[in-house]
PDB file of C-alpha atoms in Angstrom:
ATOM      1  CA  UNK A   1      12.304  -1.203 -96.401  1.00 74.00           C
ATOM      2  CA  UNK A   2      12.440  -0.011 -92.968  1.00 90.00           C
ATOM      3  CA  UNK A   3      10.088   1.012 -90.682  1.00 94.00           C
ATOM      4  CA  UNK A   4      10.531   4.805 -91.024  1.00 94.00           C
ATOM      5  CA  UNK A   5       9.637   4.134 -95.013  1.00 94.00           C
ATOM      6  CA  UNK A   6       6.582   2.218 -94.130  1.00 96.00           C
ATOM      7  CA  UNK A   7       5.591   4.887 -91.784  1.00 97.00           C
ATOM      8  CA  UNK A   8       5.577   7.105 -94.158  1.00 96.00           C
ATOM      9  CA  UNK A   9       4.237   4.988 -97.206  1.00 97.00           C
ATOM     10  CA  UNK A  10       0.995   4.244 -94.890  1.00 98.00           C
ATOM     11  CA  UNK A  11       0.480   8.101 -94.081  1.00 97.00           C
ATOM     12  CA  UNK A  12       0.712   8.760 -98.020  1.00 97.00           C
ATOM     13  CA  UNK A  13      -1.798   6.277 -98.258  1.00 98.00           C
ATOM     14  CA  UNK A  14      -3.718   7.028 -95.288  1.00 98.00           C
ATOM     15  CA  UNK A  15      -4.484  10.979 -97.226  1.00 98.00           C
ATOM     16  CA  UNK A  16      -4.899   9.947-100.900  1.00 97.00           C
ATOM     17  CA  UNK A  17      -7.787   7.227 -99.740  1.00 97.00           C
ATOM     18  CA  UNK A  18      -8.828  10.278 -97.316  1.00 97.00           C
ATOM     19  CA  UNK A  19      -8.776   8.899 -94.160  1.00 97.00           C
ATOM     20  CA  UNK A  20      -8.433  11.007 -91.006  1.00 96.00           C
ATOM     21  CA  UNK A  21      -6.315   9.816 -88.570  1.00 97.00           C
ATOM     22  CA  UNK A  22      -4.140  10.732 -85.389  1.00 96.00           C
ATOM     23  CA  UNK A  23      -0.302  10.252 -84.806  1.00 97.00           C
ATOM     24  CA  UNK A  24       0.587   9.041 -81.714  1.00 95.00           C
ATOM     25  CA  UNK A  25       3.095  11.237 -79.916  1.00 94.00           C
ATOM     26  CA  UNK A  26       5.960   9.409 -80.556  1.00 94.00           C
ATOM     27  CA  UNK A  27       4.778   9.348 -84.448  1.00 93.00           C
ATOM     28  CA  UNK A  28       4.789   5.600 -84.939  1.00 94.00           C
ATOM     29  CA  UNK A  29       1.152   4.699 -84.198  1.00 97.00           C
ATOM     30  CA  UNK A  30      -1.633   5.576 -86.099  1.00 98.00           C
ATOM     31  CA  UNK A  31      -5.348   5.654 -84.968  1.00 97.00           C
ATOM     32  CA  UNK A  32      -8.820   6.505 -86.638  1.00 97.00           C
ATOM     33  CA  UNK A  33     -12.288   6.415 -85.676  1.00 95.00           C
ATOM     34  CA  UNK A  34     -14.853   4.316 -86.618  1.00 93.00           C
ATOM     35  CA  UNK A  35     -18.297   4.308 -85.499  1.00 85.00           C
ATOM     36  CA  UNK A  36     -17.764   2.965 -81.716  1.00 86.00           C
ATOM     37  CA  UNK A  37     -14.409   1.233 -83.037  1.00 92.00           C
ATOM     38  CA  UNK A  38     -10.933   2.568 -83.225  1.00 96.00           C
ATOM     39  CA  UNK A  39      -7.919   1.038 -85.441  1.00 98.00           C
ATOM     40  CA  UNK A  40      -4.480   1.409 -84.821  1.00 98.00           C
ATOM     41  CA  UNK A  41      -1.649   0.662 -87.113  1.00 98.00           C
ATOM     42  CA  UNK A  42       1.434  -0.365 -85.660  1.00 98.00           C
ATOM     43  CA  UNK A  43       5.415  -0.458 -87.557  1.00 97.00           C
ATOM     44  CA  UNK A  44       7.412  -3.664 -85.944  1.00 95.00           C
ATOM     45  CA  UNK A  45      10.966  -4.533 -87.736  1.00 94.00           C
ATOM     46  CA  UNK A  46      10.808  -8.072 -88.722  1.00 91.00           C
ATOM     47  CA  UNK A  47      13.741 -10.435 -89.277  1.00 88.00           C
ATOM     48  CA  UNK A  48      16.642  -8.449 -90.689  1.00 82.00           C
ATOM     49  CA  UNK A  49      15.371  -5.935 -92.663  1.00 84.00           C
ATOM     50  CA  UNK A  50      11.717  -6.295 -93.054  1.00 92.00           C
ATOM     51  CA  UNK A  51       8.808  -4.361 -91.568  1.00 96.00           C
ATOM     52  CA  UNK A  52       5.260  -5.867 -90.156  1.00 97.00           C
ATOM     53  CA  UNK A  53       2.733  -3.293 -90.346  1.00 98.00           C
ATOM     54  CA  UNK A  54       0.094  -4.509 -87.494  1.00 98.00           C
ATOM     55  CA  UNK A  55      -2.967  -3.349 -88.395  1.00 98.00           C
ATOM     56  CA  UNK A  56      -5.516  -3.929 -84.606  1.00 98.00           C
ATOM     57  CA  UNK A  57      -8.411  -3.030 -82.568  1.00 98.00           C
ATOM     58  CA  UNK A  58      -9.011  -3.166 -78.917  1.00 97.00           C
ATOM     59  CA  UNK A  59     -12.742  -5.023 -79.484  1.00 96.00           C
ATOM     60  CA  UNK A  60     -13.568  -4.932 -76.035  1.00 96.00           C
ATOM     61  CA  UNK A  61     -11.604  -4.191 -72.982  1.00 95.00           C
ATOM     62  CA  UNK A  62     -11.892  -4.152 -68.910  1.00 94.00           C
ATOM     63  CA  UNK A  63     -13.020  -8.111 -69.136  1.00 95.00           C
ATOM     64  CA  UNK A  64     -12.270  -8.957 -65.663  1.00 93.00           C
ATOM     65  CA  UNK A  65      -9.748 -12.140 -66.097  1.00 92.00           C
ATOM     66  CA  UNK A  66     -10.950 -13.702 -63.344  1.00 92.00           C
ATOM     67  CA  UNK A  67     -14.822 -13.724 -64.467  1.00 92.00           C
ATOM     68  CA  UNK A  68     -17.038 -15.932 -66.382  1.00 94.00           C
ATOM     69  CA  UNK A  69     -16.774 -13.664 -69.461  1.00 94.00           C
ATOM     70  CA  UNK A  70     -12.847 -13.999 -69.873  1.00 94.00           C
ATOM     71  CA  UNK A  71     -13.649 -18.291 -70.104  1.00 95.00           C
ATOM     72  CA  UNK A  72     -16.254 -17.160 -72.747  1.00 96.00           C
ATOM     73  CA  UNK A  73     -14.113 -15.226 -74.581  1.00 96.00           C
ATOM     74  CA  UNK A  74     -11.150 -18.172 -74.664  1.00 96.00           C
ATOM     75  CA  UNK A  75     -13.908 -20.653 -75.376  1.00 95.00           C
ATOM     76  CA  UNK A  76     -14.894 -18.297 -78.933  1.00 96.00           C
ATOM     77  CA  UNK A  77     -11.825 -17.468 -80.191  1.00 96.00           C
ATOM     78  CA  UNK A  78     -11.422 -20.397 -82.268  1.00 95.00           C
ATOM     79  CA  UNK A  79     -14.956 -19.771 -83.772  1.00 96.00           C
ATOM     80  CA  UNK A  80     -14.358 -15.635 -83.920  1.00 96.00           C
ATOM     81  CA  UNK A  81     -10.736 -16.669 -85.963  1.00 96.00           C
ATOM     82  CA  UNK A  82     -13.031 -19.331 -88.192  1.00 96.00           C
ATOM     83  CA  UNK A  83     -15.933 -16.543 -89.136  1.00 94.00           C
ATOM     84  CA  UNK A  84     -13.847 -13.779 -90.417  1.00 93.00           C
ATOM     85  CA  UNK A  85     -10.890 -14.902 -93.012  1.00 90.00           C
ATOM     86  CA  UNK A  86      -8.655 -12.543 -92.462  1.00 93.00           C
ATOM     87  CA  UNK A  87      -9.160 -11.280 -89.113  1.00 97.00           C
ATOM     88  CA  UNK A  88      -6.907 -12.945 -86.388  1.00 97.00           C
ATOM     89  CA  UNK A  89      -8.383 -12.614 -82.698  1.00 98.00           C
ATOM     90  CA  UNK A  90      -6.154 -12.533 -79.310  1.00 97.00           C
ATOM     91  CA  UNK A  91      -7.209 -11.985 -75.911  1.00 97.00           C
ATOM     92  CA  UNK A  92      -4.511 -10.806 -73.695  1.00 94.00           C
ATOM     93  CA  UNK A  93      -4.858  -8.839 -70.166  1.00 93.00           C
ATOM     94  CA  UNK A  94      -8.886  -8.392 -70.062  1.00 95.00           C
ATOM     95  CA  UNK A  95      -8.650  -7.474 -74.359  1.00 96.00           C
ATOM     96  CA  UNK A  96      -9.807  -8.883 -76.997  1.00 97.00           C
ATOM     97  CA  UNK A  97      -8.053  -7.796 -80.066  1.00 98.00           C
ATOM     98  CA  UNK A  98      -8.407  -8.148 -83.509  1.00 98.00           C
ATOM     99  CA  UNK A  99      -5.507  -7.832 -85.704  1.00 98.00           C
ATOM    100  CA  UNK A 100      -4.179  -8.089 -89.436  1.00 98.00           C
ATOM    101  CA  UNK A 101      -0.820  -8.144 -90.599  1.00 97.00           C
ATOM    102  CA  UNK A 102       0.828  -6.838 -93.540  1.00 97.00           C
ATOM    103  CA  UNK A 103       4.122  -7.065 -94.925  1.00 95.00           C
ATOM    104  CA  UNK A 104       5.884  -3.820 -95.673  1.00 94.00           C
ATOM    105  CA  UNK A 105       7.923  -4.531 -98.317  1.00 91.00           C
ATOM    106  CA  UNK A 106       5.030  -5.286-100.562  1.00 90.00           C
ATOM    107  CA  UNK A 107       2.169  -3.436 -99.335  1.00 95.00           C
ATOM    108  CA  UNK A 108      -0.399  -2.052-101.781  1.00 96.00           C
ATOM    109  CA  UNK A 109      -2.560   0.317-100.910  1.00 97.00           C
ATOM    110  CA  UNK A 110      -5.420  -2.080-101.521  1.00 97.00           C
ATOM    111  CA  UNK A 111      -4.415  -4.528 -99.301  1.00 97.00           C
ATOM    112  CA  UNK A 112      -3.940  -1.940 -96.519  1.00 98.00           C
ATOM    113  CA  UNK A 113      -7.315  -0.489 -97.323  1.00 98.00           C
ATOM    114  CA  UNK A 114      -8.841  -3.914 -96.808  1.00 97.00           C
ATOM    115  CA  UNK A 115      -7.353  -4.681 -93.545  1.00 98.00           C
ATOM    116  CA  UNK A 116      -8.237  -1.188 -92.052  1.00 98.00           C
ATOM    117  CA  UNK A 117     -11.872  -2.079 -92.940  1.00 97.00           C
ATOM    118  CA  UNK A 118     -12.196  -5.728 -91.948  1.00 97.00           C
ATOM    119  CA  UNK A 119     -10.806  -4.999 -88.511  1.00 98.00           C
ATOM    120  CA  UNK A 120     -13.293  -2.016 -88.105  1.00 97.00           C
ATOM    121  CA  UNK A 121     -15.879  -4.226 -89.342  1.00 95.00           C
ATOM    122  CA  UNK A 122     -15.050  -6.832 -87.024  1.00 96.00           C
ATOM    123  CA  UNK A 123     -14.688  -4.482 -84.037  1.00 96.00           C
ATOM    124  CA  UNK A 124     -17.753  -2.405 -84.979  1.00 93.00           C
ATOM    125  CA  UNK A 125     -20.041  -5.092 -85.071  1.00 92.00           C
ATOM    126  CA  UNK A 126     -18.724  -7.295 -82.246  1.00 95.00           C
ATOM    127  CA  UNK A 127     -18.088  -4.690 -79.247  1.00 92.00           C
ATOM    128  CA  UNK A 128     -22.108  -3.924 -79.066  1.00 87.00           C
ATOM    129  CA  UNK A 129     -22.980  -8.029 -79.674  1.00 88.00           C
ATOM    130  CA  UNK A 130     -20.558  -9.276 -77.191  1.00 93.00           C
ATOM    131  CA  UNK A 131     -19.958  -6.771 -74.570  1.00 90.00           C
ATOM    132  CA  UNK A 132     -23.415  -7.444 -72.224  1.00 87.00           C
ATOM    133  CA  UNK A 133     -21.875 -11.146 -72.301  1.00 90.00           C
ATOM    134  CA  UNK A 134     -18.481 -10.978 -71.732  1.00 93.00           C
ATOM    135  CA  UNK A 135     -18.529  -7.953 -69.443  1.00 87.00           C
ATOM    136  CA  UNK A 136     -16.056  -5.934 -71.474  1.00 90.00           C
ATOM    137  CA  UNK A 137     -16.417  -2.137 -72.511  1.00 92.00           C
ATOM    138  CA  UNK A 138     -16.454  -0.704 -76.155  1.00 90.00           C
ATOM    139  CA  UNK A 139     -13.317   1.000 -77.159  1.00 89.00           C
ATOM    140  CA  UNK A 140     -16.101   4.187 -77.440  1.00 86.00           C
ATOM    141  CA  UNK A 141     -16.954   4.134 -73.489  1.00 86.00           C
ATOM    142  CA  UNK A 142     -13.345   3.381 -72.493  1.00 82.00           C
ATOM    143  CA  UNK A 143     -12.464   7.058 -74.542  1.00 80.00           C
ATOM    144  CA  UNK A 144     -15.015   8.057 -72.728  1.00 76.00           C
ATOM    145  CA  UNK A 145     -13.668   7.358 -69.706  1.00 80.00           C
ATOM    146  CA  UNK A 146     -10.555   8.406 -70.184  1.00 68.00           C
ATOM    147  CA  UNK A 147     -11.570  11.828 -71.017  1.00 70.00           C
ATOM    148  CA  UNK A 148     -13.580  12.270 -68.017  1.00 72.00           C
ATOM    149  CA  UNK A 149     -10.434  11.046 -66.317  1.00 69.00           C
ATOM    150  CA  UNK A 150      -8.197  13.620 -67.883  1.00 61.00           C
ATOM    151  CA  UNK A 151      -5.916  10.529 -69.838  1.00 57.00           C
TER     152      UNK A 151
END
């Protein structure tokens, strides 16, 4: 399958579960809302002719790298990627991220379904809790910012 099919194949299941979502401009990102959480689902070829669909949320963002809050948040990733079983956590430039991944080939709705809702659990729930700690912002007042911006 390539990653044209699985674009499509997750928009077919995207409207039968009736979920809203957005397509990014380019068509190969999807986003949708969730309380102050947003998930994106990304297409990446894989190998030679496989397809990882990269299911991710932006938990918190603006964590200044050079501040106490970016050590706390590489001192609790091992325990954020032991509490939730299938939820794998990065942080990368001042994000945390949590992420699933699926393989194309044999994705069932379910299993898609699933992943969308762990990782808006996950981010849902952890933006509010760990944000006054770490110093990050809520992917709800980042949009927030943006628009005010005009981004």
């Amino acid at each position: 399958m390539d990653v044209d099919a699985s674009i499509e194949q997750v928009a077919g299941i995207l409207v039968r579960e009736g979920l809203r979502y957005e397509t990014a401009a380019d068509g190969r990102t999807y986003r949708l809302r969730f309380e102050s959480a947003a998930v994106f689902i990304d297409f990446r070829p894989w190998q030679d002719d496989s397809v990882v669909i990269i299911v991710h949320s932006p938990v918190l963002q603006d964590i200044d790298p050079e501040s106490a809050g970016a050590a706390q948040t590489l001192n609790m990733l091992n325990e954020l990627n032991r509490s939730f079983f299938f939820v794998k956590f990065t942080y990368r430039d001042g994000i945390l991220i949590a992420r699933y991944d699926l393989l194309g080939e044999t994705l069932q709705a379910g299993e898609l379904i699933n992943a969308i809702y762990e990782i808006a659990g996950a981010a849902d729930r952890l933006d509010d809790e760990l944000a006054m700690s770490l110093g990050g912002k809520p992917y709800v007042v980042k949009l927030g910012e943006w628009s005010q911006n005009g981004d």
